[in-house]
Amino acid sequence: MKFINITLIVHAPDPVTGAQPSTHERFRQVIDSALLAEELGFDGFGVGERHERPFISSSPTVVLSHIAARTRRIRLFTAVTTLSLLDPVRAYEDYATLDHLSGGRLELIIGKGNGAAQRELFQVTPEDQWDRNAESYEIFREIWRNEKVTAPAKFRPALTDAEVWPRPYQRPIRVWHGSATSRESVDLAARYGDPLFSANVTNPIEPYAELIRYYRERWEHYGHDPALAAVGAGSAGFYAAPTSQQALADYRPVFQGYLGFQKRLGVEPVFPTLEDFAERSSALIGSPEQIVDKVHRYHERFGHSVLHLHAEPGGLTGAQHRASLELFQSAIAPALRSAIPDPPWPWGPVDPDDAPSEAAATAPRGA
């Protein structure tokens, strides 16, 4: 099993202290978190993309380029690239450049994105967002694979024998499809033989397990080898301590801060108490033994081989956060790595020979 840290670069007051860092300080925190992830031996670091408050992750390519210059080993993820809002040609140019600068360490997680404000900013409607996402991805992947591209388009000018530079480092890049609640993204991933990354954050396990089951069903429907299907999954929170009692005590102020934030927004919490949150959500809060057991319980339903943890303290002190990540790497990750398989391809720059068969990729949409 592989482990990655992810940040959406939320720019909001600390849920416990109420202190708000400046924008400059917030970006420095993200860079420090990425350096810590590499230092401690995590396999990847991801940066989200959102174009509305309270996020300042509107330019993940720039942030990841800086991280690429400061790191050497860790793989770099987008989480997620909102292709429904982007021109696929421009997105390709940015990410192909970043892939070269990182030495082939880039992986994309794409998705349609959430949030009414960013839809309005880019003049995208809820009715056309899924179609935009699919069209942008189809053009994006064609550019990545071919020297010249001819492609019809509904939401941008069509391409005719178009050449787009630079040509890529990884041929092709690995693209994951982020999934939260919809079957559209799941079907798109299965159709092209791409891995799936389940958000697995807001709700209990059942709706996410159902979407992953559907993904595997559609994967086989499109003619792909079941052994090559790969799934990643998120977590709603993370804090490990030597005992469950200490973990809950340390994390309680963080949870209470987030609970208060939800109530101020008028949002009814799905998990009203910390004990319920630790038990029924995907949050990994407890002793190493408890966390290992919970990941195994989720793996029984998901069959996932990649797990993401929150990259930043989010209300914990810096010392608590670092100690928790160190405990994960010393007492949790080894147990999970030995028991749960890695993804069914090398964890490194994509080689064309490692890519799943694309025989079904040209099947008509909806087939």
JSON list of C-alpha atoms in Angstrom, two decimals, residues 57-186:
[
{"chain": "A", "resi": 57, "resn": "SER", "atom": "CA", "xyz": [-5.36, 26.52, -4.34]},
{"chain": "A", "resi": 58, "resn": "SER", "atom": "CA", "xyz": [-6.32, 28.12, -7.65]},
{"chain": "A", "resi": 59, "resn": "SER", "atom": "CA", "xyz": [-2.89, 27.47, -9.20]},
{"chain": "A", "resi": 60, "resn": "PRO", "atom": "CA", "xyz": [-1.74, 23.96, -8.27]},
{"chain": "A", "resi": 61, "resn": "THR", "atom": "CA", "xyz": [0.78, 23.79, -11.13]},
{"chain": "A", "resi": 62, "resn": "VAL", "atom": "CA", "xyz": [2.71, 26.71, -9.64]},
{"chain": "A", "resi": 63, "resn": "VAL", "atom": "CA", "xyz": [2.65, 25.31, -6.12]},
{"chain": "A", "resi": 64, "resn": "LEU", "atom": "CA", "xyz": [3.65, 21.83, -7.29]},
{"chain": "A", "resi": 65, "resn": "SER", "atom": "CA", "xyz": [6.46, 23.27, -9.43]},
{"chain": "A", "resi": 66, "resn": "HIS", "atom": "CA", "xyz": [7.93, 24.91, -6.34]},
{"chain": "A", "resi": 67, "resn": "ILE", "atom": "CA", "xyz": [7.57, 21.66, -4.41]},
{"chain": "A", "resi": 68, "resn": "ALA", "atom": "CA", "xyz": [9.21, 19.79, -7.29]},
{"chain": "A", "resi": 69, "resn": "ALA", "atom": "CA", "xyz": [12.22, 22.10, -7.04]},
{"chain": "A", "resi": 70, "resn": "ARG", "atom": "CA", "xyz": [12.51, 21.48, -3.28]},
{"chain": "A", "resi": 71, "resn": "THR", "atom": "CA", "xyz": [12.07, 17.69, -3.30]},
{"chain": "A", "resi": 72, "resn": "ARG", "atom": "CA", "xyz": [13.70, 14.75, -5.06]},
{"chain": "A", "resi": 73, "resn": "ARG", "atom": "CA", "xyz": [11.70, 11.56, -4.55]},
{"chain": "A", "resi": 74, "resn": "ILE", "atom": "CA", "xyz": [8.08, 12.10, -3.62]},
{"chain": "A", "resi": 75, "resn": "ARG", "atom": "CA", "xyz": [5.42, 11.85, -6.34]},
{"chain": "A", "resi": 76, "resn": "LEU", "atom": "CA", "xyz": [3.33, 14.96, -6.95]},
{"chain": "A", "resi": 77, "resn": "PHE", "atom": "CA", "xyz": [-0.45, 14.76, -7.22]},
{"chain": "A", "resi": 78, "resn": "THR", "atom": "CA", "xyz": [-3.23, 17.15, -8.14]},
{"chain": "A", "resi": 79, "resn": "ALA", "atom": "CA", "xyz": [-6.30, 16.75, -5.97]},
{"chain": "A", "resi": 80, "resn": "VAL", "atom": "CA", "xyz": [-8.24, 17.40, -8.07]},
{"chain": "A", "resi": 81, "resn": "THR", "atom": "CA", "xyz": [-7.58, 19.06, -11.42]},
{"chain": "A", "resi": 82, "resn": "THR", "atom": "CA", "xyz": [-10.94, 20.59, -12.32]},
{"chain": "A", "resi": 83, "resn": "LEU", "atom": "CA", "xyz": [-10.94, 19.88, -16.04]},
{"chain": "A", "resi": 84, "resn": "SER", "atom": "CA", "xyz": [-14.57, 20.97, -16.38]},
{"chain": "A", "resi": 85, "resn": "LEU", "atom": "CA", "xyz": [-13.37, 24.55, -15.74]},
{"chain": "A", "resi": 86, "resn": "LEU", "atom": "CA", "xyz": [-10.16, 24.46, -17.78]},
{"chain": "A", "resi": 87, "resn": "ASP", "atom": "CA", "xyz": [-9.17, 24.60, -21.40]},
{"chain": "A", "resi": 88, "resn": "PRO", "atom": "CA", "xyz": [-7.64, 21.15, -22.00]},
{"chain": "A", "resi": 89, "resn": "VAL", "atom": "CA", "xyz": [-4.92, 22.52, -24.31]},
{"chain": "A", "resi": 90, "resn": "ARG", "atom": "CA", "xyz": [-3.73, 25.04, -21.73]},
{"chain": "A", "resi": 91, "resn": "ALA", "atom": "CA", "xyz": [-4.01, 22.44, -18.97]},
{"chain": "A", "resi": 92, "resn": "TYR", "atom": "CA", "xyz": [-1.86, 20.05, -21.00]},
{"chain": "A", "resi": 93, "resn": "GLU", "atom": "CA", "xyz": [0.82, 22.72, -21.56]},
{"chain": "A", "resi": 94, "resn": "ASP", "atom": "CA", "xyz": [1.02, 23.50, -17.85]},
{"chain": "A", "resi": 95, "resn": "TYR", "atom": "CA", "xyz": [1.12, 19.91, -16.68]},
{"chain": "A", "resi": 96, "resn": "ALA", "atom": "CA", "xyz": [3.51, 18.66, -19.37]},
{"chain": "A", "resi": 97, "resn": "THR", "atom": "CA", "xyz": [5.91, 21.44, -18.35]},
{"chain": "A", "resi": 98, "resn": "LEU", "atom": "CA", "xyz": [5.54, 20.53, -14.67]},
{"chain": "A", "resi": 99, "resn": "ASP", "atom": "CA", "xyz": [6.12, 16.87, -15.47]},
{"chain": "A", "resi": 100, "resn": "HIS", "atom": "CA", "xyz": [9.45, 17.72, -17.12]},
{"chain": "A", "resi": 101, "resn": "LEU", "atom": "CA", "xyz": [10.49, 19.98, -14.25]},
{"chain": "A", "resi": 102, "resn": "SER", "atom": "CA", "xyz": [9.71, 17.25, -11.71]},
{"chain": "A", "resi": 103, "resn": "GLY", "atom": "CA", "xyz": [11.52, 14.51, -13.62]},
{"chain": "A", "resi": 104, "resn": "GLY", "atom": "CA", "xyz": [8.34, 12.53, -14.31]},
{"chain": "A", "resi": 105, "resn": "ARG", "atom": "CA", "xyz": [6.96, 12.62, -10.78]},
{"chain": "A", "resi": 106, "resn": "LEU", "atom": "CA", "xyz": [3.55, 14.05, -11.66]},
{"chain": "A", "resi": 107, "resn": "GLU", "atom": "CA", "xyz": [0.21, 12.22, -11.32]},
{"chain": "A", "resi": 108, "resn": "LEU", "atom": "CA", "xyz": [-3.16, 13.83, -11.97]},
{"chain": "A", "resi": 109, "resn": "ILE", "atom": "CA", "xyz": [-6.40, 13.28, -10.13]},
{"chain": "A", "resi": 110, "resn": "ILE", "atom": "CA", "xyz": [-9.09, 14.89, -12.26]},
{"chain": "A", "resi": 111, "resn": "GLY", "atom": "CA", "xyz": [-12.68, 15.75, -11.43]},
{"chain": "A", "resi": 112, "resn": "LYS", "atom": "CA", "xyz": [-15.49, 18.08, -12.37]},
{"chain": "A", "resi": 113, "resn": "GLY", "atom": "CA", "xyz": [-15.04, 20.12, -9.18]},
{"chain": "A", "resi": 114, "resn": "ASN", "atom": "CA", "xyz": [-17.56, 21.39, -6.65]},
{"chain": "A", "resi": 115, "resn": "GLY", "atom": "CA", "xyz": [-18.82, 24.81, -5.68]},
{"chain": "A", "resi": 116, "resn": "ALA", "atom": "CA", "xyz": [-21.27, 27.24, -7.24]},
{"chain": "A", "resi": 117, "resn": "ALA", "atom": "CA", "xyz": [-18.92, 30.24, -6.99]},
{"chain": "A", "resi": 118, "resn": "GLN", "atom": "CA", "xyz": [-16.21, 28.69, -9.13]},
{"chain": "A", "resi": 119, "resn": "ARG", "atom": "CA", "xyz": [-18.78, 27.51, -11.68]},
{"chain": "A", "resi": 120, "resn": "GLU", "atom": "CA", "xyz": [-20.05, 31.08, -11.98]},
{"chain": "A", "resi": 121, "resn": "LEU", "atom": "CA", "xyz": [-16.49, 32.42, -12.23]},
{"chain": "A", "resi": 122, "resn": "PHE", "atom": "CA", "xyz": [-15.84, 30.21, -15.27]},
{"chain": "A", "resi": 123, "resn": "GLN", "atom": "CA", "xyz": [-19.41, 30.42, -16.63]},
{"chain": "A", "resi": 124, "resn": "VAL", "atom": "CA", "xyz": [-20.01, 26.69, -16.30]},
{"chain": "A", "resi": 125, "resn": "THR", "atom": "CA", "xyz": [-23.49, 25.40, -15.48]},
{"chain": "A", "resi": 126, "resn": "PRO", "atom": "CA", "xyz": [-24.45, 22.36, -13.39]},
{"chain": "A", "resi": 127, "resn": "GLU", "atom": "CA", "xyz": [-26.14, 20.97, -16.50]},
{"chain": "A", "resi": 128, "resn": "ASP", "atom": "CA", "xyz": [-23.03, 21.02, -18.70]},
{"chain": "A", "resi": 129, "resn": "GLN", "atom": "CA", "xyz": [-20.29, 20.44, -16.12]},
{"chain": "A", "resi": 130, "resn": "TRP", "atom": "CA", "xyz": [-20.11, 16.66, -16.57]},
{"chain": "A", "resi": 131, "resn": "ASP", "atom": "CA", "xyz": [-20.01, 16.97, -20.37]},
{"chain": "A", "resi": 132, "resn": "ARG", "atom": "CA", "xyz": [-17.28, 19.61, -20.11]},
{"chain": "A", "resi": 133, "resn": "ASN", "atom": "CA", "xyz": [-15.26, 17.35, -17.83]},
{"chain": "A", "resi": 134, "resn": "ALA", "atom": "CA", "xyz": [-15.52, 14.39, -20.20]},
{"chain": "A", "resi": 135, "resn": "GLU", "atom": "CA", "xyz": [-14.75, 16.43, -23.33]},
{"chain": "A", "resi": 136, "resn": "SER", "atom": "CA", "xyz": [-11.76, 18.15, -21.72]},
{"chain": "A", "resi": 137, "resn": "TYR", "atom": "CA", "xyz": [-10.36, 14.85, -20.54]},
{"chain": "A", "resi": 138, "resn": "GLU", "atom": "CA", "xyz": [-10.77, 13.20, -23.94]},
{"chain": "A", "resi": 139, "resn": "ILE", "atom": "CA", "xyz": [-8.90, 16.07, -25.64]},
{"chain": "A", "resi": 140, "resn": "PHE", "atom": "CA", "xyz": [-6.27, 16.23, -22.88]},
{"chain": "A", "resi": 141, "resn": "ARG", "atom": "CA", "xyz": [-5.43, 12.55, -23.15]},
{"chain": "A", "resi": 142, "resn": "GLU", "atom": "CA", "xyz": [-5.26, 12.72, -26.96]},
{"chain": "A", "resi": 143, "resn": "ILE", "atom": "CA", "xyz": [-2.76, 15.59, -26.79]},
{"chain": "A", "resi": 144, "resn": "TRP", "atom": "CA", "xyz": [-0.65, 13.69, -24.26]},
{"chain": "A", "resi": 145, "resn": "ARG", "atom": "CA", "xyz": [-0.45, 10.66, -26.55]},
{"chain": "A", "resi": 146, "resn": "ASN", "atom": "CA", "xyz": [-0.20, 12.10, -30.05]},
{"chain": "A", "resi": 147, "resn": "GLU", "atom": "CA", "xyz": [2.14, 14.49, -31.89]},
{"chain": "A", "resi": 148, "resn": "LYS", "atom": "CA", "xyz": [-0.79, 15.92, -33.85]},
{"chain": "A", "resi": 149, "resn": "VAL", "atom": "CA", "xyz": [-4.38, 15.99, -32.72]},
{"chain": "A", "resi": 150, "resn": "THR", "atom": "CA", "xyz": [-7.65, 16.38, -34.56]},
{"chain": "A", "resi": 151, "resn": "ALA", "atom": "CA", "xyz": [-10.60, 16.53, -32.20]},
{"chain": "A", "resi": 152, "resn": "PRO", "atom": "CA", "xyz": [-14.14, 17.89, -32.43]},
{"chain": "A", "resi": 153, "resn": "ALA", "atom": "CA", "xyz": [-15.27, 19.97, -29.47]},
{"chain": "A", "resi": 154, "resn": "LYS", "atom": "CA", "xyz": [-18.43, 21.54, -28.14]},
{"chain": "A", "resi": 155, "resn": "PHE", "atom": "CA", "xyz": [-17.00, 23.74, -25.40]},
{"chain": "A", "resi": 156, "resn": "ARG", "atom": "CA", "xyz": [-13.85, 25.07, -27.12]},
{"chain": "A", "resi": 157, "resn": "PRO", "atom": "CA", "xyz": [-12.68, 25.43, -30.74]},
{"chain": "A", "resi": 158, "resn": "ALA", "atom": "CA", "xyz": [-12.10, 22.12, -32.49]},
{"chain": "A", "resi": 159, "resn": "LEU", "atom": "CA", "xyz": [-8.53, 20.97, -33.13]},
{"chain": "A", "resi": 160, "resn": "THR", "atom": "CA", "xyz": [-7.25, 20.11, -36.61]},
{"chain": "A", "resi": 161, "resn": "ASP", "atom": "CA", "xyz": [-3.77, 18.61, -36.89]},
{"chain": "A", "resi": 162, "resn": "ALA", "atom": "CA", "xyz": [-2.86, 20.63, -33.80]},
{"chain": "A", "resi": 163, "resn": "GLU", "atom": "CA", "xyz": [0.64, 20.41, -32.35]},
{"chain": "A", "resi": 164, "resn": "VAL", "atom": "CA", "xyz": [0.95, 21.26, -28.66]},
{"chain": "A", "resi": 165, "resn": "TRP", "atom": "CA", "xyz": [4.28, 21.78, -26.91]},
{"chain": "A", "resi": 166, "resn": "PRO", "atom": "CA", "xyz": [6.24, 20.69, -24.97]},
{"chain": "A", "resi": 167, "resn": "ARG", "atom": "CA", "xyz": [5.90, 17.03, -25.70]},
{"chain": "A", "resi": 168, "resn": "PRO", "atom": "CA", "xyz": [5.53, 15.07, -22.47]},
{"chain": "A", "resi": 169, "resn": "TYR", "atom": "CA", "xyz": [8.10, 13.45, -20.22]},
{"chain": "A", "resi": 170, "resn": "GLN", "atom": "CA", "xyz": [5.83, 10.57, -19.14]},
{"chain": "A", "resi": 171, "resn": "ARG", "atom": "CA", "xyz": [4.17, 8.87, -22.09]},
{"chain": "A", "resi": 172, "resn": "PRO", "atom": "CA", "xyz": [1.42, 8.81, -21.02]},
{"chain": "A", "resi": 173, "resn": "ILE", "atom": "CA", "xyz": [0.90, 10.39, -17.62]},
{"chain": "A", "resi": 174, "resn": "ARG", "atom": "CA", "xyz": [-1.13, 8.43, -15.09]},
{"chain": "A", "resi": 175, "resn": "VAL", "atom": "CA", "xyz": [-4.55, 10.02, -14.54]},
{"chain": "A", "resi": 176, "resn": "TRP", "atom": "CA", "xyz": [-6.78, 9.13, -11.59]},
{"chain": "A", "resi": 177, "resn": "HIS", "atom": "CA", "xyz": [-10.46, 10.10, -11.54]},
{"chain": "A", "resi": 178, "resn": "GLY", "atom": "CA", "xyz": [-11.72, 11.68, -8.36]},
{"chain": "A", "resi": 179, "resn": "SER", "atom": "CA", "xyz": [-15.11, 10.39, -7.25]},
{"chain": "A", "resi": 180, "resn": "ALA", "atom": "CA", "xyz": [-17.37, 11.63, -4.47]},
{"chain": "A", "resi": 181, "resn": "THR", "atom": "CA", "xyz": [-21.01, 10.88, -5.21]},
{"chain": "A", "resi": 182, "resn": "SER", "atom": "CA", "xyz": [-21.53, 10.53, -8.94]},
{"chain": "A", "resi": 183, "resn": "ARG", "atom": "CA", "xyz": [-21.43, 7.59, -11.31]},
{"chain": "A", "resi": 184, "resn": "GLU", "atom": "CA", "xyz": [-20.34, 9.80, -14.23]},
{"chain": "A", "resi": 185, "resn": "SER", "atom": "CA", "xyz": [-16.75, 10.11, -13.03]},
{"chain": "A", "resi": 186, "resn": "VAL", "atom": "CA", "xyz": [-16.66, 6.42, -12.13]}
]
